């Protein structure tokens, strides 16, 4: 699920600036762990809400990979 104001494309794509192919992965910010995309330029999108642990986000990432 995409959050309001977030990028909603769940497919893999290449960053126009650094050329890295981005896939959904578990990322971390000060607010917690989340599922999103990142490249060499930094975090690109957040596709989920926040999780308390890396493991909790990792267990849910399959939900975002099948869309």
mmCIF file with all atom_site columns, C-alpha atoms in Angstrom:
data_model
loop_
_atom_site.group_PDB
_atom_site.id
_atom_site.type_symbol
_atom_site.label_atom_id
_atom_site.label_alt_id
_atom_site.label_comp_id
_atom_site.label_asym_id
_atom_site.label_entity_id
_atom_site.label_seq_id
_atom_site.pdbx_PDB_ins_code
_atom_site.Cartn_x
_atom_site.Cartn_y
_atom_site.Cartn_z
_atom_site.occupancy
_atom_site.B_iso_or_equiv
_atom_site.pdbx_formal_charge
_atom_site.auth_seq_id
_atom_site.auth_comp_id
_atom_site.auth_asym_id
_atom_site.auth_atom_id
_atom_site.pdbx_PDB_model_num
ATOM 1  C CA . UNK A 1 1  ? 0.000  0.000   0.000   1.00 0.00 ? 1  UNK A CA 1
ATOM 2  C CA . UNK A 1 2  ? 1.291  3.447   -0.835  1.00 0.00 ? 2  UNK A CA 1
ATOM 3  C CA . UNK A 1 3  ? 0.851  6.245   1.602   1.00 0.00 ? 3  UNK A CA 1
ATOM 4  C CA . UNK A 1 4  ? -0.538 9.630   0.610   1.00 0.00 ? 4  UNK A CA 1
ATOM 5  C CA . UNK A 1 5  ? 2.193  11.657  -1.043  1.00 0.00 ? 5  UNK A CA 1
ATOM 6  C CA . UNK A 1 6  ? 4.492  8.663   -1.523  1.00 0.00 ? 6  UNK A CA 1
ATOM 7  C CA . UNK A 1 7  ? 5.529  7.089   -4.797  1.00 0.00 ? 7  UNK A CA 1
ATOM 8  C CA . UNK A 1 8  ? 3.119  4.277   -5.563  1.00 0.00 ? 8  UNK A CA 1
ATOM 9  C CA . UNK A 1 9  ? 4.937  2.345   -8.299  1.00 0.00 ? 9  UNK A CA 1
ATOM 10 C CA . UNK A 1 10 ? 5.802  -1.043  -6.826  1.00 0.00 ? 10 UNK A CA 1
ATOM 11 C CA . UNK A 1 11 ? 7.732  -2.286  -9.857  1.00 0.00 ? 11 UNK A CA 1
ATOM 12 C CA . UNK A 1 12 ? 11.515 -2.228  -10.114 1.00 0.00 ? 12 UNK A CA 1
ATOM 13 C CA . UNK A 1 13 ? 13.016 0.624   -12.061 1.00 0.00 ? 13 UNK A CA 1
ATOM 14 C CA . UNK A 1 14 ? 16.350 2.296   -12.713 1.00 0.00 ? 14 UNK A CA 1
ATOM 15 C CA . UNK A 1 15 ? 17.391 5.604   -11.137 1.00 0.00 ? 15 UNK A CA 1
ATOM 16 C CA . UNK A 1 16 ? 17.867 8.264   -13.813 1.00 0.00 ? 16 UNK A CA 1
ATOM 17 C CA . UNK A 1 17 ? 20.771 9.826   -11.905 1.00 0.00 ? 17 UNK A CA 1
ATOM 18 C CA . UNK A 1 18 ? 22.976 6.894   -10.798 1.00 0.00 ? 18 UNK A CA 1
ATOM 19 C CA . UNK A 1 19 ? 21.689 4.031   -12.980 1.00 0.00 ? 19 UNK A CA 1
ATOM 20 C CA . UNK A 1 20 ? 21.011 1.592   -10.112 1.00 0.00 ? 20 UNK A CA 1
ATOM 21 C CA . UNK A 1 21 ? 18.098 -0.822  -10.568 1.00 0.00 ? 21 UNK A CA 1
ATOM 22 C CA . UNK A 1 22 ? 15.924 -0.341  -7.486  1.00 0.00 ? 22 UNK A CA 1
ATOM 23 C CA . UNK A 1 23 ? 13.895 -3.112  -5.853  1.00 0.00 ? 23 UNK A CA 1
ATOM 24 C CA . UNK A 1 24 ? 11.776 -3.132  -2.706  1.00 0.00 ? 24 UNK A CA 1
ATOM 25 C CA . UNK A 1 25 ? 13.944 -3.558  0.386   1.00 0.00 ? 25 UNK A CA 1
ATOM 26 C CA . UNK A 1 26 ? 13.920 -2.930  4.120   1.00 0.00 ? 26 UNK A CA 1
ATOM 27 C CA . UNK A 1 27 ? 15.249 0.536   4.900   1.00 0.00 ? 27 UNK A CA 1
ATOM 28 C CA . UNK A 1 28 ? 15.693 2.436   8.159   1.00 0.00 ? 28 UNK A CA 1
ATOM 29 C CA . UNK A 1 29 ? 15.110 6.019   9.262   1.00 0.00 ? 29 UNK A CA 1
ATOM 30 C CA . UNK A 1 30 ? 14.855 7.775   12.611  1.00 0.00 ? 30 UNK A CA 1
ATOM 31 C CA . UNK A 1 31 ? 11.149 6.828   12.659  1.00 0.00 ? 31 UNK A CA 1
ATOM 32 C CA . UNK A 1 32 ? 11.822 3.089   12.268  1.00 0.00 ? 32 UNK A CA 1
ATOM 33 C CA . UNK A 1 33 ? 12.151 0.391   9.618   1.00 0.00 ? 33 UNK A CA 1
ATOM 34 C CA . UNK A 1 34 ? 10.098 0.519   6.447   1.00 0.00 ? 34 UNK A CA 1
ATOM 35 C CA . UNK A 1 35 ? 9.784  -1.075  3.017   1.00 0.00 ? 35 UNK A CA 1
ATOM 36 C CA . UNK A 1 36 ? 10.885 1.136   0.173   1.00 0.00 ? 36 UNK A CA 1
ATOM 37 C CA . UNK A 1 37 ? 13.372 1.724   -2.616  1.00 0.00 ? 37 UNK A CA 1
ATOM 38 C CA . UNK A 1 38 ? 16.866 3.230   -2.460  1.00 0.00 ? 38 UNK A CA 1
ATOM 39 C CA . UNK A 1 39 ? 19.797 3.705   -4.816  1.00 0.00 ? 39 UNK A CA 1
ATOM 40 C CA . UNK A 1 40 ? 23.265 5.251   -4.626  1.00 0.00 ? 40 UNK A CA 1
ATOM 41 C CA . UNK A 1 41 ? 21.580 8.669   -4.408  1.00 0.00 ? 41 UNK A CA 1
ATOM 42 C CA . UNK A 1 42 ? 19.833 7.651   -1.154  1.00 0.00 ? 42 UNK A CA 1
ATOM 43 C CA . UNK A 1 43 ? 16.298 6.651   -0.163  1.00 0.00 ? 43 UNK A CA 1
ATOM 44 C CA . UNK A 1 44 ? 13.842 7.056   -3.041  1.00 0.00 ? 44 UNK A CA 1
ATOM 45 C CA . UNK A 1 45 ? 10.424 5.955   -1.795  1.00 0.00 ? 45 UNK A CA 1
ATOM 46 C CA . UNK A 1 46 ? 8.564  4.546   1.189   1.00 0.00 ? 46 UNK A CA 1
ATOM 47 C CA . UNK A 1 47 ? 5.915  1.943   0.360   1.00 0.00 ? 47 UNK A CA 1
ATOM 48 C CA . UNK A 1 48 ? 4.836  0.903   3.855   1.00 0.00 ? 48 UNK A CA 1
ATOM 49 C CA . UNK A 1 49 ? 4.223  2.236   7.294   1.00 0.00 ? 49 UNK A CA 1
ATOM 50 C CA . UNK A 1 50 ? 6.931  1.922   9.945   1.00 0.00 ? 50 UNK A CA 1
ATOM 51 C CA . UNK A 1 51 ? 7.929  -1.275  11.745  1.00 0.00 ? 51 UNK A CA 1
ATOM 52 C CA . UNK A 1 52 ? 9.574  -1.532  15.155  1.00 0.00 ? 52 UNK A CA 1
ATOM 53 C CA . UNK A 1 53 ? 12.170 -4.072  14.007  1.00 0.00 ? 53 UNK A CA 1
ATOM 54 C CA . UNK A 1 54 ? 14.045 -5.061  10.855  1.00 0.00 ? 54 UNK A CA 1
ATOM 55 C CA . UNK A 1 55 ? 12.702 -8.604  11.247  1.00 0.00 ? 55 UNK A CA 1
ATOM 56 C CA . UNK A 1 56 ? 9.075  -7.444  11.277  1.00 0.00 ? 56 UNK A CA 1
ATOM 57 C CA . UNK A 1 57 ? 9.592  -5.450  8.073   1.00 0.00 ? 57 UNK A CA 1
ATOM 58 C CA . UNK A 1 58 ? 11.498 -8.317  6.453   1.00 0.00 ? 58 UNK A CA 1
ATOM 59 C CA . UNK A 1 59 ? 8.678  -10.738 7.236   1.00 0.00 ? 59 UNK A CA 1
ATOM 60 C CA . UNK A 1 60 ? 6.183  -8.443  5.495   1.00 0.00 ? 60 UNK A CA 1
ATOM 61 C CA . UNK A 1 61 ? 8.281  -7.557  2.430   1.00 0.00 ? 61 UNK A CA 1
ATOM 62 C CA . UNK A 1 62 ? 6.890  -10.490 0.419   1.00 0.00 ? 62 UNK A CA 1
ATOM 63 C CA . UNK A 1 63 ? 3.557  -8.642  0.390   1.00 0.00 ? 63 UNK A CA 1
ATOM 64 C CA . UNK A 1 64 ? 5.168  -5.830  -1.561  1.00 0.00 ? 64 UNK A CA 1
ATOM 65 C CA . UNK A 1 65 ? 7.179  -8.091  -3.887  1.00 0.00 ? 65 UNK A CA 1
ATOM 66 C CA . UNK A 1 66 ? 4.102  -9.849  -5.223  1.00 0.00 ? 66 UNK A CA 1
ATOM 67 C CA . UNK A 1 67 ? 2.312  -6.714  -6.428  1.00 0.00 ? 67 UNK A CA 1
#
